[in-house]
Coordinates of C-alpha atoms and ligand atoms in Angstrom, one line a residue:
M1132 CA -223.3 28.3 150.3
A1133 CA -225.8 25.9 148.7
N1134 CA -224.4 23.7 146.0
E1135 CA -226.8 25.2 143.5
D1136 CA -225.4 28.6 144.2
I1137 CA -221.9 27.4 143.8
F1138 CA -222.8 26.0 140.4
K1139 CA -224.4 29.2 139.3
K1140 CA -221.3 31.0 140.3
V1141 CA -219.1 28.6 138.3
I1142 CA -221.3 29.2 135.2
S1143 CA -221.2 33.0 135.5
H1144 CA -217.4 33.0 136.3
S1145 CA -216.7 30.9 133.3
K1146 CA -218.5 33.4 131.1
E1147 CA -217.1 36.5 132.7
Y1148 CA -213.5 35.2 132.4
G1149 CA -213.7 33.9 128.8
F1150 CA -214.0 30.2 129.4
V1151 CA -217.5 29.3 128.0
F1152 CA -220.0 31.4 126.1
P1153 CA -223.5 30.3 125.0
S1154 CA -223.3 29.6 121.3
S1155 CA -224.8 32.3 118.9
E1156 CA -225.4 34.5 121.9
I1157 CA -226.2 37.7 119.9
Y1158 CA -229.0 35.7 118.3
D1159 CA -230.3 34.6 121.8
G1160 CA -228.3 31.4 121.8
L1161 CA -228.9 27.8 120.5
G1162 CA -230.1 25.2 123.0
A1163 CA -227.4 23.1 124.6
V1164 CA -224.6 24.3 122.3
Y1165 CA -221.7 26.3 123.7
D1166 CA -218.5 28.0 122.5
Y1167 CA -215.2 28.0 124.3
G1168 CA -213.6 31.4 124.8
Q1169 CA -210.0 32.5 124.9
N1170 CA -209.2 30.8 128.2
G1171 CA -211.7 27.9 127.8
S1172 CA -210.1 26.8 124.5
E1173 CA -206.7 26.7 126.2
L1174 CA -208.0 24.7 129.1
K1175 CA -209.8 22.4 126.8
K1176 CA -206.8 21.9 124.6
N1177 CA -204.7 21.1 127.7
I1178 CA -207.2 18.5 128.9
K1179 CA -207.0 16.8 125.5
D1180 CA -203.2 16.9 125.6
Y1181 CA -203.1 15.4 129.1
W1182 CA -205.4 12.6 128.0
W1183 CA -203.5 12.0 124.7
K1184 CA -200.1 11.9 126.5
A1185 CA -201.5 9.4 129.1
M1186 CA -203.1 7.1 126.5
V1187 CA -200.9 7.4 123.4
Q1188 CA -197.5 8.7 124.4
F1189 CA -197.3 6.7 127.7
N1190 CA -198.5 3.4 126.2
E1191 CA -196.4 1.9 123.4
N1192 CA -199.3 -0.3 122.3
V1193 CA -201.8 2.5 121.8
V1194 CA -201.8 4.7 118.7
G1195 CA -204.0 7.6 117.8
I1196 CA -206.1 8.4 114.7
D1197 CA -208.3 11.3 113.5
S1198 CA -211.3 9.9 111.5
S1199 CA -214.0 11.9 109.8
I1200 CA -217.3 13.0 111.3
F1201 CA -219.2 11.9 108.2
M1202 CA -219.1 8.2 107.6
H1203 CA -220.9 5.7 105.4
P1204 CA -224.6 5.5 106.6
T1205 CA -224.5 1.8 106.7
I1206 CA -222.0 2.1 109.6
W1207 CA -224.8 3.3 111.8
K1208 CA -227.1 0.5 110.8
A1209 CA -224.3 -2.0 111.6
S1210 CA -223.5 -0.4 114.9
G1211 CA -227.1 -0.6 116.0
H1212 CA -227.5 3.2 116.3
V1213 CA -230.2 3.5 113.7
D1214 CA -232.4 1.0 115.5
S1215 CA -231.4 1.3 119.1
F1216 CA -229.8 4.6 119.9
N1217 CA -232.9 5.8 121.7
D1218 CA -233.9 7.4 124.9
P1219 CA -237.2 6.5 126.5
M1220 CA -239.0 9.8 126.9
I1221 CA -242.0 10.8 129.0
D1222 CA -243.9 14.1 129.2
N1223 CA -245.7 15.6 132.1
K1224 CA -249.0 16.9 130.9
D1225 CA -249.3 19.7 133.5
S1226 CA -245.8 21.2 133.2
N1227 CA -245.3 20.2 129.5
K1228 CA -241.8 19.2 130.5
R1229 CA -240.1 16.2 129.0
Y1230 CA -237.9 13.7 130.9
R1231 CA -235.9 10.6 130.3
A1232 CA -238.0 7.8 131.9
D1233 CA -234.9 5.9 133.1
E1234 CA -233.4 9.1 134.7
L1235 CA -236.6 9.7 136.6
I1236 CA -236.6 6.2 137.9
E1237 CA -232.8 6.4 138.8
S1238 CA -233.4 9.6 140.8
K1239 CA -236.2 7.8 142.7
A1240 CA -233.8 5.0 143.5
D1241 CA -231.2 7.5 144.7
E1242 CA -234.0 8.9 147.0
Y1243 CA -234.7 5.5 148.4
M1244 CA -231.0 5.0 149.0
A1245 CA -230.6 8.3 150.8
A1246 CA -233.5 7.3 153.0
G1247 CA -231.6 4.0 153.9
N1248 CA -234.0 1.9 151.8
E1249 CA -231.4 0.1 149.8
D1250 CA -233.5 -3.0 149.1
K1251 CA -236.3 -0.9 147.6
A1252 CA -233.8 1.0 145.5
A1253 CA -232.2 -2.2 144.2
T1254 CA -235.7 -3.7 143.4
L1255 CA -236.7 -0.6 141.5
L1256 CA -233.5 -0.6 139.4
N1257 CA -233.8 -4.3 138.7
R1258 CA -237.4 -3.9 137.5
M1259 CA -236.4 -1.0 135.3
S1260 CA -233.5 -2.9 133.9
N1261 CA -235.8 -5.8 132.9
L1262 CA -238.4 -3.5 131.4
L1263 CA -235.7 -1.7 129.3
E1264 CA -234.3 -5.0 128.2
K1265 CA -237.7 -6.1 126.9
N1266 CA -238.4 -2.6 125.5
D1267 CA -241.6 -2.6 127.6
L1268 CA -242.5 1.1 127.5
D1269 CA -245.9 0.7 129.1
G1270 CA -244.3 -1.2 131.9
L1271 CA -241.8 1.7 132.5
R1272 CA -244.8 4.1 132.7
D1273 CA -246.5 1.9 135.2
L1274 CA -243.3 1.7 137.3
I1275 CA -243.2 5.5 137.4
I1276 CA -246.8 5.8 138.5
E1277 CA -246.4 2.9 141.0
N1278 CA -243.4 4.6 142.7
D1279 CA -245.2 7.9 143.0
I1280 CA -242.7 9.7 140.8
V1281 CA -243.8 13.2 140.2
C1282 CA -242.7 15.9 137.8
P1283 CA -240.2 18.2 139.8
I1284 CA -241.9 21.3 138.2
S1285 CA -245.7 20.5 138.5
N1286 CA -245.4 18.0 141.3
T1287 CA -248.0 15.8 139.5
K1288 CA -248.2 12.2 138.2
N1289 CA -250.0 13.3 135.1
W1290 CA -247.7 11.5 132.7
T1291 CA -248.0 10.7 128.9
S1292 CA -247.0 7.3 127.6
V1293 CA -243.3 6.5 127.2
R1294 CA -241.9 6.8 123.7
Q1295 CA -238.5 6.0 122.2
F1296 CA -236.6 8.9 120.6
N1297 CA -233.6 8.4 118.3
L1298 CA -230.7 10.7 119.2
M1299 CA -228.9 10.9 115.9
F1300 CA -228.8 14.0 113.7
S1301 CA -229.1 13.4 110.0
T1302 CA -228.4 15.5 107.0
K1303 CA -228.1 15.0 103.2
M1304 CA -224.9 14.5 101.3
G1305 CA -224.8 15.2 97.5
S1306 CA -225.3 18.3 95.3
T1307 CA -228.8 17.5 94.0
A1308 CA -231.8 16.2 95.9
D1309 CA -232.2 13.0 93.9
E1310 CA -228.5 12.1 94.5
A1311 CA -228.8 12.9 98.1
D1312 CA -228.1 10.2 100.6
E1313 CA -229.1 10.5 104.2
I1314 CA -226.1 10.5 106.4
Y1315 CA -225.6 11.0 110.1
L1316 CA -223.4 13.2 112.2
R1317 CA -221.5 10.7 114.3
P1318 CA -223.0 10.2 117.8
E1319 CA -219.7 8.7 119.1
T1320 CA -216.2 8.7 117.8
A1321 CA -215.8 4.9 118.4
Q1322 CA -217.1 3.7 115.1
G1323 CA -214.4 5.7 113.2
I1324 CA -211.9 3.5 115.1
F1325 CA -213.7 0.2 114.4
V1326 CA -213.9 0.8 110.7
N1327 CA -210.2 1.6 110.7
F1328 CA -209.2 -1.4 112.7
I1329 CA -207.6 -3.3 109.8
N1330 CA -206.0 -0.2 108.3
V1331 CA -204.2 0.6 111.6
Q1332 CA -203.4 -3.0 112.5
K1333 CA -201.8 -3.7 109.2
T1334 CA -200.0 -0.4 108.5
G1335 CA -198.8 -0.1 112.1
R1336 CA -198.0 -3.9 112.3
M1337 CA -199.9 -3.8 115.6
K1338 CA -200.0 -6.9 117.8
I1339 CA -202.9 -7.8 120.0
P1340 CA -203.4 -6.4 122.7
F1341 CA -203.3 -2.9 121.3
G1342 CA -205.4 0.2 121.4
I1343 CA -206.5 3.0 119.0
A1344 CA -207.3 6.3 120.5
Q1345 CA -209.2 9.3 119.1
I1346 CA -210.4 12.7 120.2
G1347 CA -213.2 14.3 118.2
K1348 CA -216.7 15.9 118.0
A1349 CA -219.8 13.9 118.5
F1350 CA -223.4 15.0 118.1
R1351 CA -226.6 13.9 119.8
N1352 CA -230.1 15.4 119.6
E1353 CA -230.4 15.4 123.4
I1354 CA -234.0 16.0 124.3
I1355 CA -233.3 17.1 127.8
A1356 CA -230.3 19.4 127.8
R1357 CA -229.5 20.9 131.1
Q1358 CA -226.7 21.6 133.6
F1359 CA -224.6 23.8 131.3
I1360 CA -222.0 21.9 129.4
M1361 CA -222.9 18.6 131.0
R1362 CA -225.3 17.5 128.3
M1363 CA -224.8 19.2 125.0
R1364 CA -226.0 18.5 121.4
E1365 CA -222.5 19.0 120.0
F1366 CA -219.7 17.8 122.3
E1367 CA -216.3 16.2 122.2
Q1368 CA -215.2 12.7 123.2
M1369 CA -211.8 11.1 124.0
E1370 CA -212.2 7.4 123.3
M1371 CA -209.9 4.5 123.1
Q1372 CA -210.7 1.0 121.8
F1373 CA -208.4 -1.7 123.2
F1374 CA -208.4 -4.9 121.1
V1375 CA -207.8 -8.1 123.0
R1376 CA -207.9 -11.8 122.6
P1377 CA -211.3 -13.3 123.3
G1378 CA -211.5 -14.6 126.8
E1379 CA -209.0 -11.9 128.0
D1380 CA -211.7 -9.2 127.9
R1381 CA -212.5 -9.3 131.7
K1382 CA -208.8 -8.9 132.7
W1383 CA -208.4 -5.9 130.4
Y1384 CA -211.7 -4.4 131.5
E1385 CA -210.5 -4.4 135.1
Y1386 CA -207.1 -3.0 134.0
W1387 CA -208.5 0.0 132.1
K1388 CA -211.1 0.6 134.8
E1389 CA -208.3 1.1 137.3
E1390 CA -206.0 3.0 134.9
R1391 CA -208.6 5.5 134.0
M1392 CA -209.4 6.2 137.7
K1393 CA -205.6 6.7 138.2
W1394 CA -205.6 9.3 135.4
H1395 CA -208.4 11.3 137.1
L1396 CA -206.7 11.1 140.5
S1397 CA -203.3 12.1 138.9
L1398 CA -204.7 15.6 138.6
G1399 CA -204.7 15.9 142.3
I1400 CA -208.5 15.8 142.7
N1401 CA -209.7 14.5 146.0
K1402 CA -210.5 10.7 145.9
E1403 CA -213.8 11.3 147.8
Y1404 CA -215.1 13.2 144.8
Y1405 CA -214.9 10.1 142.5
R1406 CA -216.8 6.8 142.5
Y1407 CA -217.4 3.9 140.2
K1408 CA -221.0 3.1 139.2
D1409 CA -221.8 -0.2 137.5
H1410 CA -224.4 0.1 134.7
V1411 CA -227.8 -1.3 135.5
K1412 CA -228.8 -1.4 131.9
L1413 CA -226.1 -2.5 129.5
A1414 CA -225.9 -1.0 126.1
H1415 CA -226.7 -3.3 123.2
Y1416 CA -223.0 -3.9 122.5
A1417 CA -221.7 -4.4 126.1
N1418 CA -221.2 -7.4 128.4
A1419 CA -219.9 -5.2 131.3
A1420 CA -219.9 -1.4 131.8
V1421 CA -219.0 1.0 134.6
D1422 CA -219.1 4.8 134.9
I1423 CA -216.5 6.9 136.6
E1424 CA -218.6 9.5 138.3
Y1425 CA -217.5 12.9 139.8
M1426 CA -219.4 14.7 142.6
F1427 CA -220.5 17.8 140.8
P1428 CA -222.4 20.5 142.8
F1429 CA -225.6 18.9 141.5
G1430 CA -224.6 15.4 142.6
F1431 CA -222.5 12.4 141.4
K1432 CA -222.7 12.2 137.6
E1433 CA -220.9 10.2 134.9
V1434 CA -217.7 11.7 133.4
E1435 CA -216.3 8.6 131.7
G1436 CA -217.5 5.1 130.8
I1437 CA -215.5 1.9 130.6
H1438 CA -217.3 -0.6 128.4
S1439 CA -216.5 -4.2 127.5
R1440 CA -217.9 -4.2 124.0
T1441 CA -217.2 -7.9 123.2
D1442 CA -216.7 -8.5 119.4
F1443 CA -220.1 -6.9 118.7
D1444 CA -218.9 -3.9 116.6
L1445 CA -216.2 -5.7 114.5
K1446 CA -218.5 -8.6 113.9
Q1447 CA -221.3 -6.3 112.7
H1448 CA -219.0 -4.4 110.4
Q1449 CA -217.6 -7.6 109.0
E1450 CA -221.2 -8.7 108.2
F1451 CA -222.5 -5.4 106.8
S1452 CA -219.3 -4.5 104.8
G1453 CA -218.5 -8.1 103.7
K1454 CA -214.8 -7.4 104.5
K1455 CA -212.9 -9.6 106.9
L1456 CA -212.1 -7.9 110.2
Q1457 CA -210.1 -10.6 111.8
Y1458 CA -206.7 -10.9 113.3
F1459 CA -204.2 -13.7 113.0
D1460 CA -202.7 -14.3 116.4
P1461 CA -199.2 -15.9 115.8
E1462 CA -198.9 -16.8 119.5
I1463 CA -201.8 -19.1 119.4
N1464 CA -201.8 -19.7 115.7
K1465 CA -205.5 -18.7 115.3
N1466 CA -207.7 -16.2 113.4
Y1467 CA -210.3 -14.4 115.4
I1468 CA -212.4 -11.2 115.7
P1469 CA -210.9 -9.4 118.7
Y1470 CA -212.8 -8.4 121.7
V1471 CA -212.8 -4.7 122.7
I1472 CA -212.5 -2.7 125.9
E1473 CA -213.5 0.9 125.4
T1474 CA -212.7 3.9 127.5
S1475 CA -214.8 6.9 126.7
I1476 CA -214.6 10.3 128.3
G1477 CA -216.4 13.6 127.4
V1478 CA -213.9 16.5 127.1
D1479 CA -216.6 18.9 128.1
R1480 CA -217.6 17.0 131.2
M1481 CA -213.9 16.8 132.2
F1482 CA -213.7 20.5 131.6
L1483 CA -216.7 21.0 134.0
V1484 CA -215.0 18.7 136.6
I1485 CA -211.9 21.0 136.5
L1486 CA -214.0 24.2 136.7
C1487 CA -216.2 22.9 139.6
N1488 CA -213.2 21.4 141.4
S1489 CA -211.0 24.5 141.2
F1490 CA -213.5 27.3 141.8
K1491 CA -212.8 28.8 145.2
E1492 CA -213.8 32.0 147.0
E1493 CA -211.4 32.7 149.8
E1494 CA -211.3 35.3 152.5
V1495 CA -207.9 37.1 152.5
K1496 CA -206.7 39.9 154.8
N1497 CA -206.1 43.3 153.2
G1498 CA -204.8 45.5 156.0
D1499 CA -207.8 45.8 158.4
K1500 CA -210.3 44.6 155.8
V1501 CA -211.1 41.1 154.7
D1502 CA -211.4 40.7 150.9
I1503 CA -212.9 37.8 148.9
R1504 CA -210.4 36.3 146.5
T1505 CA -211.9 34.3 143.6
V1506 CA -209.3 31.7 142.5
L1507 CA -209.3 28.8 140.1
N1508 CA -206.9 26.2 141.5
I1509 CA -206.6 24.5 138.2
P1510 CA -203.8 21.8 138.1
P1511 CA -200.9 23.8 136.7
I1512 CA -200.4 21.5 133.7
L1513 CA -204.0 22.2 132.6
A1514 CA -204.0 26.0 133.4
P1515 CA -204.7 28.2 130.3
Y1516 CA -201.6 30.3 131.2
K1517 CA -198.6 28.8 133.1
V1518 CA -197.1 32.2 134.1
A1519 CA -198.0 35.9 134.0
I1520 CA -195.2 38.3 133.4
L1521 CA -195.8 41.6 135.2
P1522 CA -193.5 44.6 135.2
L1523 CA -194.2 46.5 138.5
V1524 CA -194.6 49.8 136.6
K1525 CA -194.8 50.5 132.9
K1526 CA -191.8 52.8 132.6
D1527 CA -188.0 53.1 133.3
G1528 CA -187.2 50.0 131.2
L1529 CA -189.2 47.5 133.3
P1530 CA -191.6 46.6 130.4
E1531 CA -188.5 45.9 128.2
K1532 CA -186.9 43.7 130.8
A1533 CA -190.3 41.9 131.2
R1534 CA -190.6 41.3 127.5
E1535 CA -187.0 39.9 127.4
I1536 CA -188.0 37.4 130.1
M1537 CA -191.3 36.6 128.3
N1538 CA -189.4 35.9 125.0
K1539 CA -187.2 33.4 126.8
L1540 CA -190.2 31.6 128.3
K1541 CA -192.8 31.6 125.6
P1542 CA -191.4 28.8 123.4
H1543 CA -192.0 26.5 126.4
F1544 CA -194.9 28.0 128.4
N1545 CA -198.1 29.9 127.5
C1546 CA -197.3 33.3 129.1
F1547 CA -199.6 36.2 129.8
Y1548 CA -198.2 39.8 129.7
D1549 CA -199.9 42.5 131.8
E1550 CA -198.7 45.9 132.7
K1551 CA -202.0 47.6 133.5
D1552 CA -203.2 48.5 137.0
A1553 CA -201.7 48.0 140.5
I1554 CA -199.9 44.7 141.0
G1555 CA -202.5 43.4 143.5
K1556 CA -205.2 43.8 141.0
R1557 CA -203.2 42.0 138.4
Y1558 CA -202.6 39.1 140.7
R1559 CA -206.3 38.8 141.3
R1560 CA -207.0 38.8 137.6
Q1561 CA -204.5 35.9 137.2
D1562 CA -206.1 34.0 140.2
A1563 CA -209.4 34.3 138.5
I1564 CA -208.2 32.5 135.3
G1565 CA -206.1 30.0 137.2
T1566 CA -202.5 31.1 136.3
P1567 CA -200.4 29.2 138.8
Y1568 CA -197.4 31.6 138.8
C1569 CA -196.8 35.3 138.4
V1570 CA -193.3 36.7 137.8
T1571 CA -192.9 40.4 138.8
I1572 CA -190.1 42.5 137.5
D1573 CA -189.1 45.5 139.7
Y1574 CA -186.4 48.1 140.0
D1575 CA -184.2 45.6 142.0
T1576 CA -184.2 43.3 139.1
F1577 CA -181.7 45.6 137.4
N1578 CA -179.3 45.3 140.3
D1579 CA -179.6 41.6 141.5
G1580 CA -180.8 39.9 138.3
Q1581 CA -183.8 38.5 140.3
V1582 CA -187.6 38.6 140.0
T1583 CA -190.4 37.8 142.4
I1584 CA -192.3 34.6 141.7
R1585 CA -195.8 34.3 143.3
N1586 CA -197.6 31.1 143.8
R1587 CA -201.4 31.2 143.1
D1588 CA -202.5 28.7 145.7
N1589 CA -200.7 29.9 148.8
M1590 CA -199.9 33.4 147.6
F1591 CA -196.3 33.0 148.8
Q1592 CA -193.7 35.1 147.1
E1593 CA -190.0 34.5 146.7
R1594 CA -187.0 36.1 144.9
I1595 CA -185.4 33.9 142.3
S1596 CA -182.7 34.5 139.7
I1597 CA -183.9 35.2 136.1
D1598 CA -181.6 32.4 135.0
N1599 CA -183.5 29.9 137.1
I1600 CA -187.1 30.8 136.1
E1601 CA -187.3 28.3 133.2
K1602 CA -186.0 25.4 135.3
I1603 CA -188.2 26.3 138.2
L1604 CA -191.3 26.3 136.0
F1605 CA -190.3 23.1 134.3
D1606 CA -190.0 21.5 137.8
K1607 CA -193.5 22.7 138.7
V1608 CA -195.4 22.3 135.4
N1609 CA -194.8 18.9 133.7
Y1610 CA -196.4 15.6 133.0
N1611 CA -194.6 13.7 135.8
S1612 CA -198.0 13.1 137.5
L1613 CA -198.7 10.6 134.7
L1614 CA -195.7 8.5 135.7
K1615 CA -196.8 5.4 137.6
Ligands
LIG2976 N1 -218.6 5.2 122.6 C1 -219.3 5.0 123.9 C2 -220.1 6.2 124.2 O1 -220.2 7.1 123.5 P1 -221.4 7.2 126.2 O2 -221.5 6.8 127.6 O3 -222.7 7.5 125.5 O4 -220.5 6.1 125.5 C3 -219.2 8.6 126.6 O5 -220.5 8.6 126.1 C4 -218.9 9.9 127.3 O6 -219.2 11.0 126.5 C5 -219.8 10.2 128.6 O7 -219.2 9.6 129.7 C6 -219.8 11.7 128.7 O8 -218.6 12.1 129.3 C7 -219.7 12.1 127.2 N2 -221.0 12.5 126.7 C8 -222.0 11.7 126.3 N3 -223.1 12.4 125.9 C9 -222.8 13.7 126.1 C10 -223.5 14.9 125.9 N4 -224.7 15.0 125.4 N5 -222.8 16.1 126.2 C11 -221.6 16.1 126.8 N6 -220.9 14.9 127.0 C12 -221.5 13.8 126.6

């Protein structure tokens, strides 16, 4: 099956089974905004928990915060977002479609690479990087024309000029118009961490190196929103700023680059599906940056960024706020503004990684026939439900016994109860939402105190004692994969 078809299937499966819905659907939707349904919100919460455990619970020198979305407008001036949080846009006059100029050029470089023309690709990216550096928008347009880059819809080179477009959403704060102050919906959670650096350092008596982590919503007025939840206007980030001694930034950059890749692989995702990609164009705040990319059905794309942000942000906030944002390092008896290594991953993109990676259509024998089983092999720790409790029939005391077992398990595991339809059909429903284990209660349960446990991935079934269910599930569904 073509990759495009797989992706279409993933999108329709996620809607059909309550993972992701278009926002405001009964009003025909809202561009690039999505809602998470009953199963999607569980999966999303579990992804966030998995990240939080890895970053905060497993690292004694990392603490978490939850800062507000609205912040003082000067913060965005200081951070550079008011002046530089732009995308270079270009329109095709024949198709009326708008593109990011840098993405068009990067796709062309990928094409050159695929054709074995590595030098040409490198030259193109270098030239783009220099032009972006100088904010030479006419030069970018010339580069597009020169490399015969055409609009994928119209196939023509009939391009407009390149313009910069700021991605921040703004609104007004205050009850009357004349009091109103223009404020921004944060385009990244990171600034909430920077402006709380001193608060956390002092109240937590934190010693450098230390990190501050945060999960929260971010908003960007993305011009080109496509590929489902890949590029949204309202999305969620999981970010961590790690404050280090100046001069030790490179060491910690390498450390977090490796740690974050380990986190991705700890979920059992095939290594071949991941790669690092160094940034060609560094953001205004960074002296090194790399993306962790996953091979989606539409190609390798960024899931997470690791950025060495120098002392740019704290220095800027110190200057704009007039408050000292320095640290006294007792080991070297010196005051300094710390350098920062940032890890920044999109929750929604990680959600898409899990969906794309786990969606399978398998042929299974059913007597003489071959059926197609649709299954989500979601890592058990992330699955919306860990176990489904299924009485074989809904009479003769089986539902009561099943409820008894469910009551024992539900303080520890999210359980799904289902007594409707034949057992085979119920197994398929659980496969489709990624429940790793099904526990079936039958007539023998009353005699031998045992139930059947079925494994989602290999469909094996075994009899186990009711007394052991909890322990068996704990052994299978836990955070041990995060232990190094
Ligand atoms: N604080 C640094 C920062 O925000 P970024 O590379 O712009 O860096 C970090 O964003 C991550 O946030 C990305 O790797 C991606 O996973 C996610 N992200 C960014 N823009 C997004 C969007 N429009 N929709 C969904 N996720 C997005």
